[in-house]
Amino acid sequence: MVNVLDPSGTLAAGTASPLDDDEVLAALRLMKLSRAFDAKGASLQRQGRFGTFSQVAGQEASVVGSAWALDPVRDWIVPQYRELPALLRHGYPLSNFIRYFQGNPAGGAIPDGVNLLPIQISIAAQLPHAVGLAWGLQRQAKDAVVLVYFGDGASSEGDFHEACNLAGLVGAPVVFFLQNNGWAISTPRRKQSAGRTLAERAAAYGFPGAVVDGNDLFAVYAETARAVARARDGGGPTLIESVTRRLGPHNTADDPTRYVDPADAEHWRALDPIDRVERYLVQRDAHHAARIAAFDADVAGEIERALADADGGDAVNRDQLFAHVYADPPVRVVRQRAQRVLGDR
Amino acid sequence: MVNVLDPSGTLAAGTASPLDDDEVLAALRLMKLSRAFDAKGASLQRQGRFGTFSQVAGQEASVVGSAWALDPVRDWIVPQYRELPALLRHGYPLSNFIRYFQGNPAGGAIPDGVNLLPIQISIAAQLPHAVGLAWGLQRQAKDAVVLVYFGDGASSEGDFHEACNLAGLVGAPVVFFLQNNGWAISTPRRKQSAGRTLAERAAAYGFPGAVVDGNDLFAVYAETARAVARARDGGGPTLIESVTRRLGPHNTADDPTRYVDPADAEHWRALDPIDRVERYLVQRDAHHAARIAAFDADVAGEIERALADADGGDAVNRDQLFAHVYADPPVRVVRQRAQRVLGDR
Amino acid sequence: MPVMTMIQAIRAGLDEALETDPRVMIVGEDVGALGGVFRATDGLQAKYGEARVVDMPLAEASIVGAALGLAVSGMRPIAEIQFLGFAHQAFHQIGQQVARMRFRSQGHCAVPLVLRAAFGGGVRTPELHSDAFEAFYAHCPGLKVVMPATAYDAKGLLATAIADPDPVLFCEPLRGYRLVKDDVPDEPYRVPFGQLRIARAGREVTLVAWSAAVQLAERAADALAAGGISAEVLDLRTLNPLDVDGLAAAVARTGRCVVVQEAPLSGGFGAEVVATLVETAFYHLQAPVERVSAPDTPYPLAGVEDFYLPSVDDVVHAARRTLAAA
Amino acid sequence: MPVMTMIQAIRAGLDEALETDPRVMIVGEDVGALGGVFRATDGLQAKYGEARVVDMPLAEASIVGAALGLAVSGMRPIAEIQFLGFAHQAFHQIGQQVARMRFRSQGHCAVPLVLRAAFGGGVRTPELHSDAFEAFYAHCPGLKVVMPATAYDAKGLLATAIADPDPVLFCEPLRGYRLVKDDVPDEPYRVPFGQLRIARAGREVTLVAWSAAVQLAERAADALAAGGISAEVLDLRTLNPLDVDGLAAAVARTGRCVVVQEAPLSGGFGAEVVATLVETAFYHLQAPVERVSAPDTPYPLAGVEDFYLPSVDDVVHAARRTLAAA
Ligand SMILES: Cc1ncc(C[n+]2csc(CCOP(=O)(O)OP(=O)(O)O)c2C)c(N)n1
Ligand SMILES: Cc1ncc(C[n+]2csc(CCOP(=O)(O)OP(=O)(O)O)c2C)c(N)n1
Ligand SMILES: [Mg+2]
Ligand SMILES: [Mg+2]
């Protein structure tokens, strides 16, 4: 398992940080924003002001480290649903994310120039999309790499196999980024596959696989950057298994006390990916402590502004059922809209 | 690649035949029956007396060697569609096979006590069935092994992945027997996957994989017998990739001249799996030559009898649309039958 | 007789099946320690063990395909598909394999398999969780499709499904899981397939529904009653077998009919109901049979689902239109 | 104007698209050197290269899913599914992903994708190759469903499908591939979606059909004409969009209607046609609209498919019944 930064925040012997301090600070801020949003969203959800959503907590190094290896201007992200900070870094507005989870279709809108596919709910269905997208961009000489997120659960779906197999054949510039967070809802990794690792499947598709410590920002970043560079150079796909753990429930409707062993949870809490980066930075330079301390208020402010933006947007309306279904809607749909939106009975 | 008998009919250094001469003769007879039926079926098909079917030619060692490793009384076969001699050895009547390909639903009937699932047309869909069947038999302490046939094309389907992954998890007594015959219709093996072999996928599912020379009856038999024994002893699944080549068209509707390189076809014709066994037997004992010579007339007779049986069976009729759809048909279906079969308009 | 919610009735039915028949197994995603995302299997793994209540990997085609194999081997699998929308991943296994195995083997391989799936709207789920996709399955010969609307029927139809020698898709309305409550006997009983239920008797107009739309139709009948109109509510209970005669007889009595479906209009099962009535009760129809449904657009995000789903008002308006006609 | 078979017209349409638009790509099983199992892509790989006409691995979900990605990237993929029955393996990609991507991304990700699939009976294929599964797709909001019956329409509708900014399922009748022949212009043209074709004008009864059933209806109209009955034949051409007004107007003229579908009765698209007519032409109907279809049983082996498929006789009888009515 690739490891750079150990839990005490010390670089492993013979390794160097792949990022300079300013970048590490920026990544840390994003990780903290994500953690703060998890808490805010859960509290809004309990108040009935937010829908069911999946928190990132515990996986911030995995998500941020991988997204950091991409160039948002050229590269694409194809998400599952647990990668908020990656979407933000890539340019998706937090207020849209909020609107989406408030149940407002407008939240699904991806601004022009933001290279994202929508959040995916149907597990693993995004994997072939990512392969086709990468293949098509390559065909058009677009110099773009596609990174697709998915989980240990998703790796059991047929779509995983078909997507990997096709990617190997066409040499698509795609990085399969598997977040093995230990669980698919209540199903533990050991009930998901009898294979020793999930990354070892890659070899049989004709491309490399790697296992990284998913709670190690540097290891995730470095390994993903290597895969992105290979893809950009025409070297084809890579499968990265990022071994991490979600610290919270599957989503806000879940009750993990039914299936999580408290000792295991305790073990992983001690490996918190955010603490590790903070320790590293403070060990490098005691002055960083103050900047880090300022992040809390800073991200809280950003979240409040995004919430205000979201709340200030247009209210939901009946027309949203009909917008963006077809470029050129069938007459029957036009009439259904007329009845429902314009009130013609 | 596991190899026992070389193309000249000589045992490789340090190997022994896993079958005694009487068994080898019986296996050879079945291989010859299959080859003769291929020719007969194609000729009937040209006369319009037989439907589209897929010949075995070139793959007889692969099919017969694997089936020979099973005990028809206890074990099950879950076929694809190109395994006639395996079905016959397992107890499926040739006359049923003929009726099926004449388009008579009655041909699909599997006699009681014959441990077979029907021929599968939807590529790879039989793989999860085999896993469930093996798992269920094991749960009922039935001491049965399930062998499932499929092709290199089938190995690309999502069902392959899901079935292997599940089999590894539950430790099902199943042998995945992959006939890599070089083609999926016109799609060559190299366009099916960028993996070096297909068998190497097994390791990542937590069970062994092996590549055998599929034109070598002894290698196929020995490797399958090993996998069957392991499954029977609770050792779980095995994936066997049998590397062989179909010598004819994909099926009687196909035109392989559009995509087969004649030099490649020539190469594989020289590796004919039947010739190899004949050479071996005659080298062992010149007296075998006479018994082998008698097979031709013998199998021709068997085919004629089966054709006569098939033709002597009941003609197709409208009631066959309705029989065996439901144990207890819905009233609408009962009335549709009444209209169509009994003529109530 | 105890009052149970629908989910309690289903759990009781599963428990009874595991208790009385050692061949019964439950397979599905998160059915074990979690007890299923809706708790339909709560406590069953603890009671019957990991070998009989099995957490499966996240792969619907193999859940259904392996269940077929289990059924052929002699077991009586009950497979849970977490949401009907994710049965799409197994569509080839359901429509072509499970539904046709008896036919393809000419009776040799029966598939006594129950596929349970939660479905339908109104509970603010994430995308793709709420569609009412029953029409796809009602067009698959060989597959029975069961749509209980009450807790009593849920337990009784589930028992019939488990006893059926053929495959059954058993669709459970998300909206009814906790909201619908009624009397459910503790002892075993079966509700037969193919017999509709008159959920409420009435004289002037017939409202036809199934699953969660039955309660919608009942609320519409209340509203109509308040306006002096007597509406009858039919609960189809099973789409295949369809109670063709019961349907024709009931609509013949009123001559006016509204079919209520949660799915988008075009190609929904409501069309089948209308076409069937045209074949069986045409000369009794005094007005066009109306369909009330969702529009022909995808199920939207939760914030607008109330606009999307058919409403009491929609049903009332449609019923009034049929009464005003000719 | 040259006479072409339907398969020739389709090939010409594909050739034209590859020729005129560099974004067009063909992906599918055996579309390369073999030219597809029906030769729809014969010679196209040789002409346009392996990068534009791509033999895909045997995996339908990834053919469709990757085609979605190609479309989003800016390409114009045309994906061939060898037989519509094998689109089941990709059902989750078609109904939930391809059909809804525009909606889910609020217009950001359009999916200009054509899925071509051969389907339907009467040519003695192996099991599972012949079912007429169009009804499933006509119930998927966001997906257009096109069912040409003539060579002219095949080329013209294909051009419209390729130009459409949204995904289109283009179903090609196996029976028509070589049997149906008509005049097809060499130059580009488009046949619009949502406009039915009056395949044969008539006054007394309307026969509604699509795809290969159109020719069946035409033969039935011949037989009826021989008996002195004037039957009109409508070819729906596209199921989504459905020409609701054209249908209503045509049936209003005769007051009697028979809908012919190749699929099993229950839940087939014929039910939608009947229900639509009830909504739009009820007061013109002088007799129950009849449906002629296959029975509610699986497509059988080739030896009995002629018993299974609707016949000219079935259509004639149904038409006579509607004329005898009331
Ligand atoms: C095809 C499909 N099947 C089932 C579900 C229900 N479901 C939602 S999330 C989930 C678990 C996903 O696990 P994993 O891929 O490991 O991602 P994680 O939630 O752990 O990030 C399941 C089963 C679904 N959304 N889609
Ligand atoms: C799901 C599905 N997709 C496509 C087809 C059409 N088809 C029939 S056979 C075949 C090739 C199968 O290749 P392989 O698995 O290697 O078996 P082989 O014919 O070589 O023995 C294809 C694509 C099918 N029958 N089922
Ligand atoms: Mg996970
Ligand atoms: Mg092959």
Short mmCIF file of N, CA and C in Angstrom, two decimals, chain A residues 174-219:
data_model
loop_
_atom_site.label_atom_id
_atom_site.label_comp_id
_atom_site.label_asym_id
_atom_site.label_seq_id
_atom_site.Cartn_x
_atom_site.Cartn_y
_atom_site.Cartn_z
N VAL A 174 -8.42 7.35 -18.76
CA VAL A 174 -9.35 7.39 -17.64
C VAL A 174 -8.67 6.83 -16.40
N VAL A 175 -8.94 7.44 -15.27
CA VAL A 175 -8.46 6.94 -13.99
C VAL A 175 -9.68 6.43 -13.21
N PHE A 176 -9.69 5.14 -12.92
CA PHE A 176 -10.75 4.54 -12.12
C PHE A 176 -10.36 4.73 -10.66
N PHE A 177 -11.04 5.61 -9.98
CA PHE A 177 -10.66 5.90 -8.61
C PHE A 177 -11.67 5.26 -7.66
N LEU A 178 -11.27 4.14 -7.10
CA LEU A 178 -12.15 3.32 -6.26
C LEU A 178 -11.93 3.71 -4.80
N GLN A 179 -12.92 4.27 -4.20
CA GLN A 179 -12.82 4.57 -2.78
C GLN A 179 -13.34 3.36 -2.00
N ASN A 180 -12.43 2.59 -1.50
CA ASN A 180 -12.80 1.46 -0.64
C ASN A 180 -12.89 2.01 0.78
N ASN A 181 -14.12 2.38 1.14
CA ASN A 181 -14.33 2.97 2.46
C ASN A 181 -14.85 1.93 3.45
N GLY A 182 -14.68 0.66 3.09
CA GLY A 182 -15.00 -0.41 4.04
C GLY A 182 -16.44 -0.88 4.00
N TRP A 183 -17.32 -0.08 3.45
CA TRP A 183 -18.75 -0.40 3.53
C TRP A 183 -19.47 -0.04 2.24
N ALA A 184 -20.48 -0.82 1.93
CA ALA A 184 -21.51 -0.46 0.97
C ALA A 184 -22.80 -0.51 1.79
N ILE A 185 -23.27 0.62 2.20
CA ILE A 185 -24.30 0.71 3.25
C ILE A 185 -23.82 -0.17 4.40
N SER A 186 -24.49 -1.29 4.67
CA SER A 186 -24.09 -2.12 5.82
C SER A 186 -23.21 -3.29 5.44
N THR A 187 -22.92 -3.42 4.15
CA THR A 187 -22.21 -4.61 3.68
C THR A 187 -20.71 -4.36 3.76
N PRO A 188 -20.00 -5.13 4.57
CA PRO A 188 -18.58 -4.87 4.73
C PRO A 188 -17.79 -5.32 3.50
N ARG A 189 -16.64 -4.75 3.33
CA ARG A 189 -15.77 -5.08 2.21
C ARG A 189 -15.57 -6.58 2.05
N ARG A 190 -15.47 -7.31 3.17
CA ARG A 190 -15.18 -8.75 3.04
C ARG A 190 -16.37 -9.51 2.45
N LYS A 191 -17.57 -8.94 2.52
CA LYS A 191 -18.73 -9.59 1.88
C LYS A 191 -18.92 -9.08 0.46
N GLN A 192 -18.06 -8.20 0.02
CA GLN A 192 -18.19 -7.64 -1.32
C GLN A 192 -17.38 -8.45 -2.33
N SER A 193 -16.27 -9.00 -1.89
CA SER A 193 -15.45 -9.79 -2.81
C SER A 193 -14.46 -10.62 -2.00
N ALA A 194 -14.17 -11.82 -2.49
CA ALA A 194 -13.17 -12.67 -1.84
C ALA A 194 -11.76 -12.34 -2.31
N GLY A 195 -11.63 -11.41 -3.23
CA GLY A 195 -10.29 -11.01 -3.67
C GLY A 195 -9.54 -10.31 -2.55
N ARG A 196 -8.24 -10.43 -2.58
CA ARG A 196 -7.41 -9.84 -1.52
C ARG A 196 -7.50 -8.32 -1.59
N THR A 197 -7.28 -7.77 -2.78
CA THR A 197 -7.50 -6.34 -2.98
C THR A 197 -8.47 -6.20 -4.16
N LEU A 198 -8.99 -5.00 -4.35
CA LEU A 198 -9.84 -4.76 -5.52
C LEU A 198 -8.98 -4.25 -6.68
N ALA A 199 -7.87 -3.61 -6.35
CA ALA A 199 -7.00 -3.04 -7.39
C ALA A 199 -6.35 -4.13 -8.24
N GLU A 200 -6.17 -5.31 -7.66
CA GLU A 200 -5.46 -6.35 -8.41
C GLU A 200 -6.24 -6.82 -9.63
N ARG A 201 -7.51 -6.45 -9.72
CA ARG A 201 -8.27 -6.82 -10.92
C ARG A 201 -7.72 -6.15 -12.17
N ALA A 202 -7.05 -5.03 -12.02
CA ALA A 202 -6.66 -4.23 -13.18
C ALA A 202 -5.77 -5.00 -14.15
N ALA A 203 -4.83 -5.76 -13.60
CA ALA A 203 -3.84 -6.44 -14.45
C ALA A 203 -4.52 -7.25 -15.54
N ALA A 204 -5.59 -7.94 -15.18
CA ALA A 204 -6.26 -8.80 -16.15
C ALA A 204 -6.99 -7.99 -17.22
N TYR A 205 -7.16 -6.69 -17.00
CA TYR A 205 -7.70 -5.83 -18.06
C TYR A 205 -6.59 -5.16 -18.85
N GLY A 206 -5.36 -5.49 -18.51
CA GLY A 206 -4.24 -4.96 -19.28
C GLY A 206 -3.77 -3.58 -18.85
N PHE A 207 -4.06 -3.17 -17.63
CA PHE A 207 -3.52 -1.88 -17.17
C PHE A 207 -3.17 -1.97 -15.70
N PRO A 208 -2.41 -0.98 -15.21
CA PRO A 208 -1.93 -1.09 -13.84
C PRO A 208 -2.99 -0.78 -12.79
N GLY A 209 -2.82 -1.39 -11.63
CA GLY A 209 -3.65 -1.12 -10.47
C GLY A 209 -2.74 -0.80 -9.29
N ALA A 210 -3.24 0.03 -8.38
CA ALA A 210 -2.42 0.37 -7.22
C ALA A 210 -3.32 0.54 -6.01
N VAL A 211 -2.79 0.20 -4.85
CA VAL A 211 -3.51 0.41 -3.61
C VAL A 211 -2.82 1.54 -2.87
N VAL A 212 -3.59 2.55 -2.46
CA VAL A 212 -2.98 3.63 -1.69
C VAL A 212 -3.70 3.79 -0.36
N ASP A 213 -2.96 4.34 0.58
CA ASP A 213 -3.55 4.72 1.86
C ASP A 213 -4.45 5.92 1.59
N GLY A 214 -5.73 5.70 1.64
CA GLY A 214 -6.69 6.74 1.28
C GLY A 214 -6.83 7.81 2.34
N ASN A 215 -6.20 7.62 3.48
CA ASN A 215 -6.24 8.68 4.49
C ASN A 215 -4.96 9.52 4.47
N ASP A 216 -4.18 9.32 3.43
CA ASP A 216 -2.90 10.00 3.28
C ASP A 216 -2.98 10.90 2.05
N LEU A 217 -3.17 12.19 2.30
CA LEU A 217 -3.37 13.14 1.20
C LEU A 217 -2.26 13.05 0.16
N PHE A 218 -1.02 12.90 0.63
CA PHE A 218 0.11 12.93 -0.30
C PHE A 218 0.18 11.66 -1.15
N ALA A 219 -0.07 10.55 -0.51
CA ALA A 219 -0.02 9.29 -1.26
C ALA A 219 -1.12 9.29 -2.33
#
